[in-house]
Amino acid sequence: QEVEDEVKEEEEEVKADQFIKGWTGQRYPAELCRRPGDKQPDEIEPEEEGGEFEVEAIMDEFKDKEGDSWYLVKWKGYVLRPGEGRKAVLSGGAGKGDWEPEKNLTKGMVRSWKKKKPSWYKTRA
């Protein structure tokens, strides 16, 4: 019985490690959030900060009080930063993470996201 319990605990840890939970309640697959070679936020060089970044994937969405859509973006080559909550995102502070207003993304990206969300994405009511 002890061995079975240990195996069960290890399996639960592996499952927990396979997803990263965001403040929206959404769970993002870890292999999409952290790819081999992705830079951590503290590894971003100052000259990169103002440059162009390539969107690898949209991971989540929410609407603000005005009804404007915001999207959690996985930038190619960088670890996903889910942010610290709605208030942090809307204030634009350090806790904003990788959330972007719809106006900062191409219509094609947003249309693709709305048309076909990934199989792991759980739509909230």
Coordinates of N, CA, C and O in Angstrom, one line a residue:
Q1 N 0.8 -1.2 0.0 CA 0.0 0.0 0.0 C 0.9 1.3 0.0 O 0.6 2.2 -0.7
E2 N 2.0 1.2 0.8 CA 2.8 2.4 0.8 C 3.4 2.7 -0.5 O 3.5 3.9 -0.9
V3 N 3.9 1.7 -1.2 CA 4.5 1.9 -2.5 C 3.4 2.4 -3.5 O 3.7 3.4 -4.3
E4 N 2.2 1.9 -3.4 CA 1.1 2.5 -4.3 C 0.9 3.9 -4.0 O 0.7 4.7 -4.9
D5 N 0.9 4.3 -2.7 CA 0.7 5.7 -2.4 C 1.8 6.6 -2.9 O 1.5 7.7 -3.4
E6 N 3.0 6.1 -2.8 CA 4.2 6.9 -3.3 C 4.1 7.1 -4.8 O 4.3 8.2 -5.3
V7 N 3.7 6.0 -5.5 CA 3.6 6.1 -7.0 C 2.5 7.1 -7.3 O 2.6 7.9 -8.2
K8 N 1.3 7.0 -6.6 CA 0.2 7.9 -6.9 C 0.7 9.4 -6.7 O 0.3 10.3 -7.4
E9 N 1.4 9.6 -5.6 CA 1.9 11.0 -5.3 C 2.8 11.5 -6.4 O 2.7 12.6 -6.9
E10 N 3.7 10.6 -6.9 CA 4.6 11.0 -8.0 C 3.9 11.3 -9.2 O 4.2 12.3 -9.9
E11 N 2.8 10.5 -9.6 CA 2.0 10.7 -10.7 C 1.3 12.1 -10.6 O 1.2 12.8 -11.6
E12 N 0.8 12.4 -9.4 CA 0.1 13.7 -9.2 C 1.1 14.9 -9.4 O 0.7 15.9 -10.0
E13 N 2.3 14.7 -8.9 CA 3.3 15.8 -9.1 C 3.7 16.0 -10.6 O 3.8 17.1 -11.0
V14 N 3.8 14.9 -11.3 CA 4.1 15.0 -12.7 C 2.9 15.7 -13.4 O 3.2 16.6 -14.2
K15 N 1.7 15.4 -13.1 CA 0.5 16.0 -13.7 C 0.5 17.5 -13.4 O 0.3 18.3 -14.3
A16 N 0.8 17.9 -12.2 CA 0.9 19.3 -11.8 C 2.0 20.0 -12.5 O 1.8 21.2 -12.9
D17 N 3.1 19.3 -12.7 CA 4.2 20.0 -13.5 C 3.9 20.1 -14.9 O 4.6 20.9 -15.6
Q18 N 3.0 19.4 -15.5 CA 2.7 19.5 -16.9 C 1.9 20.7 -17.2 O 1.7 21.0 -18.4
F19 N 1.3 21.4 -16.3 CA 0.5 22.6 -16.5 C 1.0 23.8 -15.6 O 1.4 23.6 -14.5
I20 N 0.8 25.0 -16.1 CA 1.0 26.2 -15.3 C -0.3 26.9 -15.2 O -1.0 27.1 -16.2
K21 N -0.7 27.2 -14.0 CA -2.1 27.8 -13.8 C -1.9 29.3 -13.8 O -1.1 29.9 -13.1
G22 N -2.8 29.9 -14.6 CA -2.8 31.4 -14.6 C -3.8 32.0 -13.7 O -4.7 31.3 -13.2
W23 N -3.8 33.3 -13.5 CA -4.8 34.0 -12.6 C -6.2 33.9 -13.1 O -7.1 34.1 -12.4
T24 N -6.4 33.6 -14.4 CA -7.8 33.5 -14.9 C -8.4 32.1 -14.6 O -9.6 31.9 -14.8
G25 N -7.6 31.2 -14.0 CA -8.0 29.9 -13.7 C -7.7 28.9 -14.9 O -7.8 27.7 -14.7
Q26 N -7.2 29.5 -16.0 CA -6.8 28.6 -17.1 C -5.5 27.9 -16.8 O -4.7 28.4 -16.1
R27 N -5.4 26.7 -17.3 CA -4.1 25.9 -17.1 C -3.5 25.8 -18.5 O -4.1 25.4 -19.5
Y28 N -2.2 26.2 -18.5 CA -1.4 26.2 -19.8 C -0.4 25.1 -19.8 O 0.3 24.9 -18.8
P29 N -0.3 24.3 -20.9 CA 0.6 23.2 -20.9 C 2.1 23.7 -20.8 O 2.5 24.6 -21.4
A30 N 2.8 23.1 -19.8 CA 4.1 23.6 -19.5 C 5.1 23.5 -20.7 O 5.9 24.4 -20.9
E31 N 4.9 22.5 -21.6 CA 5.8 22.4 -22.7 C 5.6 23.5 -23.7 O 6.5 23.8 -24.5
L32 N 4.4 24.2 -23.6 CA 4.2 25.4 -24.5 C 4.7 26.7 -23.8 O 5.0 27.6 -24.5
C33 N 4.7 26.7 -22.5 CA 5.1 27.9 -21.7 C 6.6 28.0 -21.6 O 7.1 29.1 -21.6
R34 N 7.3 26.9 -21.6 CA 8.8 26.9 -21.4 C 9.4 26.0 -22.4 O 9.5 24.8 -22.2
R35 N 9.8 26.5 -23.5 CA 10.5 25.6 -24.6 C 12.0 25.6 -24.3 O 12.5 26.6 -23.8
P36 N 12.7 24.6 -24.7 CA 14.1 24.6 -24.6 C 14.7 25.8 -25.3 O 14.4 26.1 -26.4
G37 N 15.6 26.5 -24.6 CA 16.2 27.7 -25.2 C 15.5 29.0 -25.0 O 16.0 30.1 -25.2
D38 N 14.2 28.9 -24.5 CA 13.5 30.2 -24.2 C 14.2 31.0 -23.1 O 14.7 30.5 -22.1
K39 N 14.2 32.3 -23.3 CA 14.8 33.2 -22.3 C 13.8 33.5 -21.2 O 12.6 33.6 -21.4
Q40 N 14.4 33.6 -20.0 CA 13.6 34.1 -18.8 C 13.5 35.6 -18.9 O 14.3 36.3 -19.6
P41 N 12.4 36.2 -18.3 CA 12.3 37.6 -18.3 C 13.5 38.4 -17.9 O 13.8 39.5 -18.5
D42 N 14.2 37.9 -16.9 CA 15.4 38.7 -16.5 C 16.6 38.6 -17.4 O 17.6 39.2 -17.2
E43 N 16.5 37.8 -18.5 CA 17.5 37.6 -19.5 C 17.3 38.5 -20.7 O 18.1 38.5 -21.6
I44 N 16.2 39.3 -20.7 CA 15.9 40.2 -21.8 C 16.8 41.4 -21.8 O 16.9 42.1 -20.8
E45 N 17.6 41.6 -22.9 CA 18.5 42.7 -23.0 C 17.7 44.0 -23.2 O 16.7 44.0 -23.8
P46 N 18.2 45.2 -22.6 CA 17.5 46.4 -22.8 C 17.2 46.8 -24.3 O 16.2 47.3 -24.6
E47 N 18.2 46.4 -25.2 CA 17.9 46.7 -26.6 C 16.8 45.9 -27.2 O 16.2 46.3 -28.2
E48 N 16.4 44.8 -26.6 CA 15.3 43.9 -27.0 C 14.0 44.5 -26.6 O 13.0 44.3 -27.2
E49 N 14.0 45.2 -25.5 CA 12.7 45.7 -24.8 C 11.8 46.5 -25.8 O 10.6 46.3 -25.8
G50 N 12.4 47.3 -26.6 CA 11.6 48.1 -27.5 C 11.5 47.6 -28.9 O 10.8 48.1 -29.7
G51 N 12.1 46.4 -29.1 CA 12.1 45.8 -30.4 C 10.8 45.1 -30.8 O 9.8 45.0 -30.0
E52 N 10.8 44.4 -31.9 CA 9.7 43.6 -32.4 C 9.8 42.2 -31.9 O 10.9 41.6 -31.9
F53 N 8.7 41.7 -31.4 CA 8.7 40.3 -30.9 C 7.7 39.5 -31.8 O 6.7 40.0 -32.2
E54 N 8.0 38.2 -32.0 CA 7.2 37.4 -32.8 C 6.2 36.6 -31.9 O 6.6 36.0 -30.9
V55 N 4.9 36.6 -32.2 CA 3.9 35.9 -31.4 C 4.0 34.4 -31.8 O 3.9 34.1 -33.0
E56 N 4.3 33.6 -30.8 CA 4.3 32.1 -31.1 C 2.9 31.6 -31.0 O 2.4 30.7 -31.8
A57 N 2.1 32.0 -30.0 CA 0.7 31.5 -29.8 C 0.0 32.5 -28.8 O 0.6 33.1 -28.0
I58 N -1.3 32.5 -29.0 CA -2.2 33.1 -28.0 C -2.6 32.0 -27.1 O -3.0 30.9 -27.5
M59 N -2.5 32.3 -25.7 CA -2.8 31.2 -24.7 C -4.0 31.4 -23.9 O -4.6 30.5 -23.4
D60 N -4.6 32.7 -23.9 CA -5.7 32.9 -23.0 C -6.3 34.3 -23.4 O -5.7 35.0 -24.2
E61 N -7.5 34.6 -22.9 CA -8.1 35.9 -23.1 C -9.0 36.3 -22.0 O -9.4 35.4 -21.2
F62 N -9.3 37.6 -21.9 CA -10.3 38.1 -20.9 C -10.8 39.4 -21.5 O -10.1 40.0 -22.3
K63 N -11.9 39.9 -21.0 CA -12.4 41.2 -21.3 C -12.4 42.1 -20.1 O -12.7 41.7 -19.0
D64 N -12.0 43.4 -20.4 CA -12.0 44.3 -19.3 C -13.4 44.9 -19.1 O -14.3 44.6 -19.8
K65 N -13.5 45.8 -18.1 CA -14.8 46.4 -17.8 C -15.4 47.1 -19.0 O -16.7 47.2 -19.1
E66 N -14.6 47.7 -19.9 CA -15.1 48.4 -21.1 C -15.5 47.4 -22.2 O -16.0 47.8 -23.3
G67 N -15.2 46.1 -22.0 CA -15.5 45.1 -23.0 C -14.4 44.9 -24.0 O -14.6 44.2 -25.0
D68 N -13.2 45.5 -23.8 CA -12.1 45.3 -24.7 C -11.4 44.0 -24.3 O -11.3 43.6 -23.2
S69 N -11.0 43.3 -25.4 CA -10.4 42.0 -25.2 C -8.9 42.1 -25.0 O -8.2 42.9 -25.6
W70 N -8.3 41.3 -24.1 CA -6.9 41.2 -23.8 C -6.5 39.7 -24.1 O -7.3 38.8 -23.8
Y71 N -5.3 39.5 -24.6 CA -4.8 38.2 -24.9 C -3.5 37.9 -24.3 O -2.6 38.8 -24.3
L72 N -3.4 36.7 -23.7 CA -2.1 36.3 -23.2 C -1.3 35.7 -24.3 O -1.7 34.7 -25.0
V73 N -0.1 36.3 -24.6 CA 0.7 36.0 -25.8 C 2.0 35.2 -25.3 O 2.6 35.6 -24.4
K74 N 2.2 34.1 -26.0 CA 3.5 33.4 -25.8 C 4.4 33.9 -26.9 O 4.1 33.8 -28.1
W75 N 5.4 34.7 -26.5 CA 6.4 35.3 -27.5 C 7.4 34.2 -27.9 O 7.9 33.5 -27.0
K76 N 7.7 34.1 -29.1 CA 8.7 33.1 -29.6 C 10.1 33.4 -29.0 O 10.5 34.6 -29.0
G77 N 10.6 32.4 -28.4 CA 12.0 32.5 -27.8 C 12.0 33.0 -26.3 O 13.0 33.2 -25.7
Y78 N 10.8 33.2 -25.7 CA 10.7 33.7 -24.4 C 9.7 32.8 -23.5 O 8.7 32.4 -24.1
V79 N 10.0 32.7 -22.3 CA 9.2 31.9 -21.3 C 7.9 32.7 -21.2 O 7.9 34.0 -21.1
L80 N 6.7 32.0 -21.1 CA 5.4 32.7 -20.9 C 5.4 33.3 -19.5 O 5.7 32.6 -18.5
R81 N 4.9 34.5 -19.4 CA 4.7 35.2 -18.1 C 3.2 35.5 -18.0 O 2.7 36.4 -18.6
P82 N 2.4 34.6 -17.2 CA 1.0 34.8 -17.1 C 0.5 36.0 -16.4 O -0.7 36.3 -16.5
G83 N 1.3 36.7 -15.7 CA 0.9 38.0 -15.0 C 0.4 37.7 -13.6 O 0.3 36.5 -13.2
E84 N 0.0 38.7 -12.9 CA -0.4 38.6 -11.5 C -1.9 38.9 -11.3 O -2.3 39.1 -10.1
G85 N -2.6 39.1 -12.3 CA -4.1 39.4 -12.1 C -4.6 40.5 -13.0 O -3.8 41.3 -13.5
R86 N -5.9 40.6 -13.1 CA -6.6 41.6 -13.9 C -6.1 43.0 -13.6 O -5.8 43.8 -14.5
K87 N -6.0 43.3 -12.3 CA -5.7 44.7 -11.9 C -4.2 45.0 -12.4 O -4.0 46.1 -12.9
A88 N -3.3 44.0 -12.2 CA -1.9 44.2 -12.6 C -1.8 44.4 -14.1 O -1.1 45.3 -14.6
V89 N -2.6 43.6 -14.9 CA -2.6 43.7 -16.3 C -3.1 45.1 -16.8 O -2.5 45.8 -17.6
L90 N -4.2 45.5 -16.2 CA -4.8 46.8 -16.7 C -4.0 48.0 -16.2 O -4.1 49.0 -16.9
S91 N -3.3 47.9 -15.2 CA -2.4 49.0 -14.7 C -1.1 49.1 -15.5 O -0.5 50.1 -15.5
G92 N -0.8 48.0 -16.2 CA 0.4 48.0 -17.0 C 1.7 47.9 -16.3 O 2.8 48.2 -16.8
G93 N 1.6 47.6 -15.0 CA 2.9 47.5 -14.2 C 3.6 46.2 -14.4 O 3.4 45.5 -15.4
A94 N 4.6 46.0 -13.6 CA 5.5 44.8 -13.7 C 4.7 43.5 -13.7 O 5.2 42.5 -14.3
G95 N 3.6 43.5 -13.0 CA 2.8 42.2 -12.9 C 1.9 42.0 -14.1 O 1.2 41.0 -14.1
K96 N 2.1 42.8 -15.2 CA 1.2 42.7 -16.4 C 1.5 41.3 -17.1 O 0.6 40.8 -17.7
G97 N 2.7 40.8 -17.0 CA 3.0 39.6 -17.7 C 3.0 39.8 -19.2 O 3.3 40.9 -19.7
D98 N 2.5 38.8 -20.0 CA 2.5 38.9 -21.4 C 1.2 39.1 -22.0 O 0.8 38.7 -23.1
W99 N 0.3 39.8 -21.3 CA -1.0 40.2 -21.8 C -1.0 41.4 -22.7 O -0.3 42.4 -22.3
E100 N -1.7 41.3 -23.8 CA -1.7 42.4 -24.8 C -3.1 42.8 -25.1 O -3.9 41.9 -25.3
P101 N -3.4 44.1 -25.3 CA -4.7 44.4 -25.8 C -4.9 44.0 -27.2 O -3.9 43.9 -28.0
E102 N -6.1 43.7 -27.6 CA -6.4 43.3 -29.0 C -5.8 44.1 -30.1 O -5.3 43.7 -31.1
K103 N -5.8 45.5 -29.8 CA -5.2 46.4 -30.8 C -3.7 46.2 -31.1 O -3.3 46.6 -32.2
N104 N -3.0 45.5 -30.2 CA -1.6 45.2 -30.4 C -1.3 43.9 -31.2 O -0.2 43.6 -31.5
L105 N -2.4 43.2 -31.6 CA -2.2 42.0 -32.3 C -2.9 42.1 -33.7 O -3.7 43.0 -33.9
T106 N -2.5 41.3 -34.6 CA -3.1 41.3 -36.0 C -4.5 40.7 -35.9 O -4.8 39.9 -35.1
K107 N -5.3 41.2 -36.8 CA -6.7 40.7 -36.9 C -6.7 39.2 -37.2 O -7.5 38.4 -36.7
G108 N -5.7 38.8 -38.0 CA -5.6 37.3 -38.4 C -5.3 36.5 -37.2 O -5.9 35.4 -37.1
M109 N -4.4 36.9 -36.3 CA -4.1 36.2 -35.1 C -5.3 36.0 -34.2 O -5.6 34.9 -33.8
V110 N -6.0 37.1 -34.0 CA -7.2 37.1 -33.1 C -8.3 36.2 -33.8 O -8.9 35.4 -33.1
R111 N -8.5 36.4 -35.1 CA -9.5 35.6 -35.8 C -9.2 34.1 -35.7 O -10.1 33.3 -35.4
S112 N -7.9 33.7 -35.8 CA -7.5 32.3 -35.7 C -7.8 31.8 -34.3 O -8.3 30.7 -34.1
W113 N -7.5 32.6 -33.3 CA -7.7 32.2 -31.9 C -9.2 32.0 -31.6 O -9.6 31.0 -31.1
K114 N -10.0 32.9 -32.1 CA -11.4 32.8 -31.8 C -12.1 31.7 -32.6 O -13.0 31.0 -32.1
K115 N -11.6 31.4 -33.8 CA -12.1 30.3 -34.6 C -11.8 28.9 -34.1 O -12.7 28.1 -34.1
K116 N -10.6 28.7 -33.6 CA -10.2 27.4 -33.2 C -9.2 27.5 -32.0 O -8.0 27.7 -32.2
K117 N -9.7 27.3 -30.8 CA -8.9 27.4 -29.6 C -8.2 26.0 -29.5 O -8.7 25.0 -29.9
P118 N -7.1 26.0 -28.8 CA -6.4 24.7 -28.6 C -7.2 23.7 -27.8 O -8.1 24.1 -27.0
S119 N -7.0 22.4 -28.0 CA -7.8 21.4 -27.3 C -7.6 21.4 -25.8 O -8.6 21.1 -25.1
W120 N -6.5 22.0 -25.2 CA -6.4 22.0 -23.8 C -7.1 23.2 -23.2 O -7.3 23.3 -22.0
Y121 N -7.5 24.2 -24.0 CA -8.2 25.4 -23.5 C -9.6 25.1 -23.0 O -10.4 24.5 -23.7
K122 N -9.8 25.6 -21.8 CA -11.2 25.4 -21.2 C -11.9 26.7 -21.2 O -11.5 27.7 -20.6
T123 N -13.0 26.8 -22.0 CA -13.8 28.0 -22.1 C -14.5 28.3 -20.8 O -15.2 27.4 -20.2
R124 N -14.4 29.5 -20.3 CA -15.1 29.9 -19.0 C -16.5 30.4 -19.4 O -16.7 31.1 -20.4
A125 N -17.4 30.2 -18.5 CA -18.8 30.6 -18.7 C -18.9 32.1 -18.4 O -18.1 32.7 -17.8

